[in-house]
Coordinates of C-alpha atoms in Angstrom, one line a residue:
X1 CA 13.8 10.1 -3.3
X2 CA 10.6 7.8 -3.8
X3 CA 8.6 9.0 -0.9
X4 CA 9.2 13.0 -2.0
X5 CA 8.3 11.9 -5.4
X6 CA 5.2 10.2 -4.4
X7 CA 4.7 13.6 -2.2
X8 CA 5.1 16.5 -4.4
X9 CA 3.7 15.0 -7.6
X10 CA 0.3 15.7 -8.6
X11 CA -2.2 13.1 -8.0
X12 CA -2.1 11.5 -11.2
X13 CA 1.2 11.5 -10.9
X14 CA 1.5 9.6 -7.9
X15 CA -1.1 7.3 -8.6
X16 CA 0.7 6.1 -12.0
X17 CA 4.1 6.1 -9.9
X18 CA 2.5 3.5 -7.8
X19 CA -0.1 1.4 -9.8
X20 CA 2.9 1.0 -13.4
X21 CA 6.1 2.6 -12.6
X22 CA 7.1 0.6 -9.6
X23 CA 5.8 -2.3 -11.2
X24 CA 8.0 -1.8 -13.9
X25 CA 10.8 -1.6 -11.6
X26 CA 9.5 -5.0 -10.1
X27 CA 9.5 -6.6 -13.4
X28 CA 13.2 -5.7 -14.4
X29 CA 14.1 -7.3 -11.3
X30 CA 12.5 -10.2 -12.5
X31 CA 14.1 -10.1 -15.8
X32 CA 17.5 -9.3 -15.1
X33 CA 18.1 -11.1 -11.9
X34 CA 20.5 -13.9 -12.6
X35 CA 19.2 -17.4 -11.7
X36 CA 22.6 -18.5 -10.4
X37 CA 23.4 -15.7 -8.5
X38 CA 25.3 -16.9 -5.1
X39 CA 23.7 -17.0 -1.6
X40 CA 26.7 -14.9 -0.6
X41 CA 25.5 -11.7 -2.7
X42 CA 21.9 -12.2 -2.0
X43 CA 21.6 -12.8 1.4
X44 CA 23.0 -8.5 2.5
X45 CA 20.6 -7.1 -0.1
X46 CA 17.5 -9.4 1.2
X47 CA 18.4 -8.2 4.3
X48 CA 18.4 -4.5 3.5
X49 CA 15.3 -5.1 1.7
X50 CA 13.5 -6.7 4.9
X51 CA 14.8 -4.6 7.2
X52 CA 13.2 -1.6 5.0
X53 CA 9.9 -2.8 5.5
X54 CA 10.3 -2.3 9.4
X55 CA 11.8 1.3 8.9
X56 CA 9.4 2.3 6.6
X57 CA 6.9 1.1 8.6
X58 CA 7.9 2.6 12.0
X59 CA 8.2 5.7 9.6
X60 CA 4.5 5.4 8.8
X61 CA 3.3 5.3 12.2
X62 CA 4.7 9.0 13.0
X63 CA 3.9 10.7 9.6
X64 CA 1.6 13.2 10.2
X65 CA 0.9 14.2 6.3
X66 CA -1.2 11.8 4.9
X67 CA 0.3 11.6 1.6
X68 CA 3.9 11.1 2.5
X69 CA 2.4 8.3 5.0
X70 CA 1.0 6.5 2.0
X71 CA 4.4 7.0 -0.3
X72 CA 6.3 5.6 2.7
X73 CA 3.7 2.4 2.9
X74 CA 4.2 1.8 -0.5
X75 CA 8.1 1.9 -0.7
X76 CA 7.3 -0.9 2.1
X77 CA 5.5 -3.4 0.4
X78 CA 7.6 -3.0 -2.4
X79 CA 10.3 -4.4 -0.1
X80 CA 9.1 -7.5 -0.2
X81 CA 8.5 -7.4 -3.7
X82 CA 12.4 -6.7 -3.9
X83 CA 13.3 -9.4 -1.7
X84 CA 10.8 -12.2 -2.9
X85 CA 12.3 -11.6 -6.7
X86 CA 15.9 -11.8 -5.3
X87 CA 15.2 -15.4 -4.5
X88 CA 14.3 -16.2 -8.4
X89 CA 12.3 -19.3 -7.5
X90 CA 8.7 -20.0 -8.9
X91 CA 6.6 -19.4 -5.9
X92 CA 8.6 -16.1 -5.0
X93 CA 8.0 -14.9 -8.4
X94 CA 4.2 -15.6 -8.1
X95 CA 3.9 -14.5 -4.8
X96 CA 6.0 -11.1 -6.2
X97 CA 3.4 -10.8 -9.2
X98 CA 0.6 -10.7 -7.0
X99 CA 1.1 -8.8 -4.4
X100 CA 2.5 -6.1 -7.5
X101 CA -1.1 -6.3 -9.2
X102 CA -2.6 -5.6 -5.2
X103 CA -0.1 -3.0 -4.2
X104 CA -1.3 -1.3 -7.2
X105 CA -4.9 -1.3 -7.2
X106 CA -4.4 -0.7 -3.4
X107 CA -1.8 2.4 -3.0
X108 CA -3.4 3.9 -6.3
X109 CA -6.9 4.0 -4.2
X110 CA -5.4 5.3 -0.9
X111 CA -3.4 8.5 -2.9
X112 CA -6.7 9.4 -4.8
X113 CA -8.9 9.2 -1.1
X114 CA -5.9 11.3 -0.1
X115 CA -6.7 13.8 -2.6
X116 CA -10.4 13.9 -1.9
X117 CA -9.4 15.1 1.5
X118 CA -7.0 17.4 -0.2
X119 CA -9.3 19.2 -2.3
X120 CA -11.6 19.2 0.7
X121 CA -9.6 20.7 3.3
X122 CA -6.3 21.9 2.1
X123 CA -4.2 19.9 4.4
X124 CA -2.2 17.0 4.3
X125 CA -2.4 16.9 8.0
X126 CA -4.0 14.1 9.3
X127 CA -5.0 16.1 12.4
X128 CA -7.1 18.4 10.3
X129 CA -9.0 15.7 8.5
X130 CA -10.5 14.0 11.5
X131 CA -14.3 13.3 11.7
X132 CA -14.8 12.6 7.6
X133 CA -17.5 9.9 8.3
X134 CA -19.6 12.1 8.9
X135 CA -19.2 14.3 6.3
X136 CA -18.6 11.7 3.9
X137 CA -20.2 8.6 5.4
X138 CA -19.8 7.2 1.5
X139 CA -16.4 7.5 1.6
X140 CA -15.8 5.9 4.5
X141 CA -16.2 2.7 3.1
X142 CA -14.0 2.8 0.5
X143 CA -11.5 4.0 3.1
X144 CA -12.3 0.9 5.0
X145 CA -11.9 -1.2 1.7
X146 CA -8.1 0.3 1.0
X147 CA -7.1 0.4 4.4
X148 CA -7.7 -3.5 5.4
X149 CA -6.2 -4.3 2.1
X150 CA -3.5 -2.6 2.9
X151 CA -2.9 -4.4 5.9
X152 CA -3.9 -8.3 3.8
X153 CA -6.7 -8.5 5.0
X154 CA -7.9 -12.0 4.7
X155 CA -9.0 -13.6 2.0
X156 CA -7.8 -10.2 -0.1
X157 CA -5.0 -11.3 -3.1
X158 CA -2.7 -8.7 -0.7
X159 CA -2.6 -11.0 2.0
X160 CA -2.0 -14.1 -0.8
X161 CA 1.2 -13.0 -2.6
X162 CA 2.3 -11.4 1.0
X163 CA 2.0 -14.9 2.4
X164 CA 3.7 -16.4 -0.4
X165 CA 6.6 -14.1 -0.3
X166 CA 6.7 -14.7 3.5
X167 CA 6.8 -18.6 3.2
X168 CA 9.4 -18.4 0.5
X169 CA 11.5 -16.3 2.4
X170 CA 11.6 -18.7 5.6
X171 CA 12.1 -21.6 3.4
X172 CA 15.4 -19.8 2.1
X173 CA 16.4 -18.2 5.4
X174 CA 14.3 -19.2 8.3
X175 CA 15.3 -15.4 10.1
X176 CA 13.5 -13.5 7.8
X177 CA 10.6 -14.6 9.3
X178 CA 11.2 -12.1 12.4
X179 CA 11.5 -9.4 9.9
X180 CA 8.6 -9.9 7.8
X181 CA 6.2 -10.7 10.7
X182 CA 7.2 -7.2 12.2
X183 CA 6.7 -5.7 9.0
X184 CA 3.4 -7.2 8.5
X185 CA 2.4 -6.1 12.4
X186 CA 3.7 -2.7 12.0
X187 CA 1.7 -2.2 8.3
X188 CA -1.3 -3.1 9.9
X189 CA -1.1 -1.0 13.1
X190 CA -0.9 1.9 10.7
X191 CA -3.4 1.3 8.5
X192 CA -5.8 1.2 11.1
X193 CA -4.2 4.4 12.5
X194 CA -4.7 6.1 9.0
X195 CA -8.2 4.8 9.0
X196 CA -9.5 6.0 12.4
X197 CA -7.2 9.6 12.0
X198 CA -9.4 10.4 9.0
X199 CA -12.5 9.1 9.8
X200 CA -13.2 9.2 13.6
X201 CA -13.8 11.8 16.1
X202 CA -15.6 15.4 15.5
X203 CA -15.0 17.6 12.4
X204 CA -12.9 20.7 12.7
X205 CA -14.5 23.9 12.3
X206 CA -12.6 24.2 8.9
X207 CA -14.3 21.0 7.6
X208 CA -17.9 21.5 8.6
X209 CA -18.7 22.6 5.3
X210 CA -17.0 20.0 3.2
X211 CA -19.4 18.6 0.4
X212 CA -20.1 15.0 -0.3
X213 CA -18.2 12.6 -2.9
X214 CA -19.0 13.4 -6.3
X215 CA -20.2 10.8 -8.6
X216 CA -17.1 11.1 -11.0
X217 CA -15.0 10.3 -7.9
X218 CA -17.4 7.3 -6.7
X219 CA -16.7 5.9 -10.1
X220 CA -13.0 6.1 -9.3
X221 CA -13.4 4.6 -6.2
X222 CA -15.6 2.0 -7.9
X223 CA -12.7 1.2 -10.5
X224 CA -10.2 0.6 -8.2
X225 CA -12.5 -1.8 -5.7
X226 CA -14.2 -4.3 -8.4
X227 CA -10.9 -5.6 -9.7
X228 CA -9.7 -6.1 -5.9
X229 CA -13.2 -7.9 -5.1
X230 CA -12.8 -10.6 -8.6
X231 CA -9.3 -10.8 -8.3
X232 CA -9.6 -12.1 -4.8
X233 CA -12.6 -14.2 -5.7
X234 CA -10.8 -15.6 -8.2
X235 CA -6.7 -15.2 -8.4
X236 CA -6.7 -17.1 -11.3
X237 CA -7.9 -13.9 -13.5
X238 CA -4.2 -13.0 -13.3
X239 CA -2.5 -16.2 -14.9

């Protein structure tokens, strides 16, 4: 139900469902997760939680509407936030609270660029939104910005708690590394897809006369990129 949620809702909507709700979600994990629970219950439902991550991902490389291919990327990463608080050891839980803060600066950018296009062209399609850098050369940037964060990029704080989550997880299971690895390879193959699908190639005759990013959106934009730049500067602005 998250990814039709994410889909249908207005884009305030889904950009609150993404940067607060889920990480309320995350955070009752966190508090209500026993500390003693046994391997034995943990292990299926770190499993299912990993093994998301790959389907959502393979999902995400043959979405054709933008928007549901961003809902589906999010449920993803918040997959491993699942599985990292399952664990219930320091490091996970840190590794869990950061990558929450960068999922939510991150997917909360990428569904407002998706509604730019929206308003723009009146598709979802990613076919029908080729060629924006050069209608929107501006823009471009700031879909470069969300898209390698997306994929934890280095040094960004994405690729921090996903690396934190990743080593915790070997430590307590050393398969899960063969999941998460094909997660992380998968999320990054579509990222890039999304990127060059919107931005490369020639503009559709519907799209020629698209006008250029407003300065109320640039702001947006803006809001969402500073805290990403100083939080990966310095991570310790979050403890």
């Amino acid at each position: 139900w998250l990814p039709k949620a994410h889909v249908e809702a207005p884009i305030a909507g889904s950009m609150v469902l993404a940067a607060v709700l889920l990480k309320l979600g995350g955070y009752g994990i966190i508090r209500m997760a026993p500390t003693n629970i046994s391997t034995t219950l943990v292990y299926p439902m770190i499993a299912m939680a990993t093994w998301g991550v790959i389907m959502t991902g393979l999902t995400c490389l043959r979405k054709t509407d933008l928007k549901a291919l961003i809902a589906y990327s999010s449920v993803g990463h918040m997959g491993l936030v699942a599985s990292a608080t399952l664990i219930q050891t320091p490091w996970s839980t840190s590794g869990a609270v950061i990558l929450m803060i960068a999922h939510g600066l991150t997917s909360s950018m990428l569904f407002c660029l998706a509604n730019m296009l929206y308003e723009r062209t009146n598709t979802r399609m990613l076919i029908a939104m080729r060629g924006m850098h050069k209608a929107m050369p501006l823009m471009t940037s700031y879909w470069l910005i969300a898209s390698l964060t997306n994929l934890a990029l280095p040094p960004t704080i994405n690729l921090i708690g996903e690396i934190q989550i990743m080593t915790t997880l070997f430590n307590w299971s050393p398969l899960t590394i063969m999941m998460t690895a094909m997660g992380a390879t998968i999320t990054a193959i579509y990222s890039l897809q999304m990127f060059m699908a919107t931005q490369q190639g020639h503009l559709t005759k519907d799209s020629k006369e698209t006008y250029p990013a407003q300065t109320r959106e640039l702001l947006i934009m803006l809001l969402h990129a500073l805290p990403i730049l100083l939080l990966t500067l310095n991570l310790e602005l979050i403890y």
